[in-house]
Amino acid sequence: MQSKVRRRLAHSPVARGAAFPLRTMMVARYDARLIGRSVDWLVHGRETTNFTYDLDPLNRDQLAWFVAAVSGATVGHARGWMDELQRDVALHDHVTERWASNPRRGISEKEPHWARRLGWYALIRAIQPDHVVETGTALGLGSCAIAAALLRNGHGRLTTVDIDPEAGCLIGGIWESVVERRTGRSIDILAGLEAVDMFLHDSLHTYDYETMELSAVGPNLGAHAVILSDNAHQSSALGDWAQRTGRRYLFFAEQPRDHWWRGDGIGAAWTQPSPSSQVGPASS
Ligand SMILES: C[S@@+](CC[C@H](N)C(=O)[O-])C[C@H]1O[C@@H](n2cnc3c(N)ncnc32)[C@H](O)[C@@H]1O
């Protein structure tokens, strides 16, 4: 009976007006949740930029599928590698201690939340690169995750570049042993680097600058290099470059858990066939 009335109303000329209260409730519920998260972040959070958070569990699993698609590894291995970083107590404690003694601790989180960096980590475990290059070190949270993956692999090194001479305060301990920090404009430094197996753009996030970085590093990329962008949620620079250079391209969009920020993502470009079609089980 009720559904008959509803159907008649839906087909009537006043349908739009009649649906207004329902639509108002739907959007108000959504906005109230967002405002709740925003207030919680303002009261309990500290960050002013480069926000950190965990991923929604379903989104985390989608990230494992993304890693599998880009690397050719199985999704089971990708999940295992992501868990490996999440459970790395030594790295967690190291970052937490470094953060506590950082002069910018008033505007930094207290503990690491890896989010999309779980994907960077798992890709390095899958692809087994000898040389990873990251532009945009900032505090060094991503550098720590990359270094941890290289140490688990048992080979490989990271060159991380930042224009800020104070960047990289989280890089220390055993993780520092595989990291070379370079200070300067990334496009000036990239041209001089040797065989790069994985490149991550995370510096100046404009279309033109990202494209300049890709052009600068291009001649130094290994045949099966994987190229990542931390700017792909707002720029097509990597996708456009992938098309021009005959590579494949895929984008993973983050869905942060309990955070107002809509999330960033990972853009990935790679050559076919997949750089790693056979990978072994995750080892500790
Ligand atoms: C988004 S943060 C990097 C975040 C970091 N990769 C992480 O995982 O937390 C961007 C960094 O890029 C650096 N940067 C900006 N312009 C740059 C340039 N032209 N060359 C090198 N680094 C630059 C900034 O100083 C800043 O530390």
Short mmCIF file of N, CA and C and ligand atoms in Angstrom, two decimals, residues 50 117 120 134-138 140-143 161-164 167 184-186 202-205 209 213, ligand 1:
data_model
loop_
_atom_site.label_atom_id
_atom_site.label_comp_id
_atom_site.label_asym_id
_atom_site.label_seq_id
_atom_site.Cartn_x
_atom_site.Cartn_y
_atom_site.Cartn_z
N ASN A 50 50.73 17.59 4.15
CA ASN A 50 51.15 16.21 3.93
C ASN A 50 50.50 15.27 4.97
N ARG A 117 51.65 4.75 1.27
CA ARG A 117 53.06 4.31 1.33
C ARG A 117 53.15 2.80 1.50
N TRP A 120 53.75 1.79 -1.94
CA TRP A 120 55.16 2.02 -2.38
C TRP A 120 56.01 0.85 -1.86
N GLU A 134 63.42 9.09 -5.08
CA GLU A 134 62.23 9.81 -4.60
C GLU A 134 62.53 11.30 -4.67
N THR A 135 61.66 12.07 -5.30
CA THR A 135 61.82 13.53 -5.24
C THR A 135 60.80 14.05 -4.23
N GLY A 136 61.26 14.86 -3.28
CA GLY A 136 60.40 15.34 -2.20
C GLY A 136 60.54 14.43 -0.99
N THR A 137 61.55 14.74 -0.16
CA THR A 137 61.81 13.91 1.03
C THR A 137 60.89 14.31 2.17
N ALA A 138 60.68 15.61 2.33
CA ALA A 138 59.95 16.19 3.48
C ALA A 138 60.55 15.65 4.78
N GLY A 140 60.59 12.62 5.70
CA GLY A 140 61.26 11.35 5.40
C GLY A 140 60.41 10.13 5.72
N LEU A 141 59.11 10.32 5.87
CA LEU A 141 58.24 9.17 6.19
C LEU A 141 58.24 8.16 5.04
N GLY A 142 58.07 8.67 3.82
CA GLY A 142 58.10 7.78 2.66
C GLY A 142 59.48 7.15 2.49
N SER A 143 60.52 7.96 2.74
CA SER A 143 61.89 7.43 2.61
C SER A 143 62.10 6.26 3.58
N VAL A 161 65.61 13.28 -2.81
CA VAL A 161 66.02 14.65 -3.15
C VAL A 161 65.01 15.64 -2.59
N ASP A 162 65.51 16.70 -1.95
CA ASP A 162 64.61 17.77 -1.51
C ASP A 162 65.33 19.10 -1.62
N ILE A 163 64.56 20.12 -1.92
CA ILE A 163 65.12 21.46 -2.04
C ILE A 163 65.42 22.04 -0.66
N ASP A 164 64.77 21.49 0.36
CA ASP A 164 64.91 21.97 1.74
C ASP A 164 66.07 21.24 2.42
N ALA A 167 65.29 18.77 5.26
CA ALA A 167 64.40 17.62 5.02
C ALA A 167 65.06 16.32 5.47
N GLY A 184 68.69 20.04 -3.25
CA GLY A 184 68.70 20.88 -4.44
C GLY A 184 67.41 20.73 -5.20
N ARG A 185 67.32 21.42 -6.33
CA ARG A 185 66.14 21.31 -7.19
C ARG A 185 66.19 19.96 -7.87
N SER A 186 65.13 19.20 -7.76
CA SER A 186 65.14 17.82 -8.27
C SER A 186 65.53 17.76 -9.75
N ASP A 202 57.31 13.20 -5.86
CA ASP A 202 56.54 13.69 -4.71
C ASP A 202 57.11 15.04 -4.27
N SER A 203 57.46 15.89 -5.25
CA SER A 203 58.07 17.19 -4.90
C SER A 203 57.11 18.33 -5.20
N LEU A 204 57.43 19.14 -6.19
CA LEU A 204 56.58 20.28 -6.53
C LEU A 204 55.43 19.79 -7.40
N HIS A 205 54.22 19.88 -6.85
CA HIS A 205 53.09 19.24 -7.52
C HIS A 205 52.38 20.17 -8.51
N TYR A 209 56.02 20.97 -13.67
CA TYR A 209 57.22 20.54 -12.95
C TYR A 209 57.33 19.01 -12.95
N GLU A 213 60.38 16.76 -14.41
CA GLU A 213 61.08 15.68 -13.68
C GLU A 213 61.10 14.40 -14.52
C1 LIG B 1 54.69 16.32 -0.32
S1 LIG B 1 56.24 16.61 0.36
C2 LIG B 1 57.04 15.06 0.19
C3 LIG B 1 56.46 13.98 1.06
C4 LIG B 1 57.31 12.76 1.26
N1 LIG B 1 57.69 12.11 0.03
C5 LIG B 1 56.61 11.76 2.16
O1 LIG B 1 56.49 10.57 1.83
O2 LIG B 1 56.16 12.17 3.25
C6 LIG B 1 56.97 17.63 -0.84
C7 LIG B 1 58.44 18.00 -0.63
O3 LIG B 1 58.97 18.43 -1.89
C8 LIG B 1 59.95 19.40 -1.66
N2 LIG B 1 60.13 20.18 -2.90
C9 LIG B 1 59.33 21.18 -3.39
N3 LIG B 1 59.83 21.64 -4.55
C10 LIG B 1 60.94 20.91 -4.82
C11 LIG B 1 61.89 20.91 -5.89
N4 LIG B 1 61.79 21.76 -6.92
N5 LIG B 1 62.91 20.03 -5.85
C12 LIG B 1 63.05 19.18 -4.81
N6 LIG B 1 62.17 19.14 -3.76
C13 LIG B 1 61.14 19.99 -3.76
C14 LIG B 1 59.40 20.20 -0.48
O4 LIG B 1 60.47 20.86 0.19
C15 LIG B 1 58.70 19.13 0.34
O5 LIG B 1 59.54 18.68 1.39
#
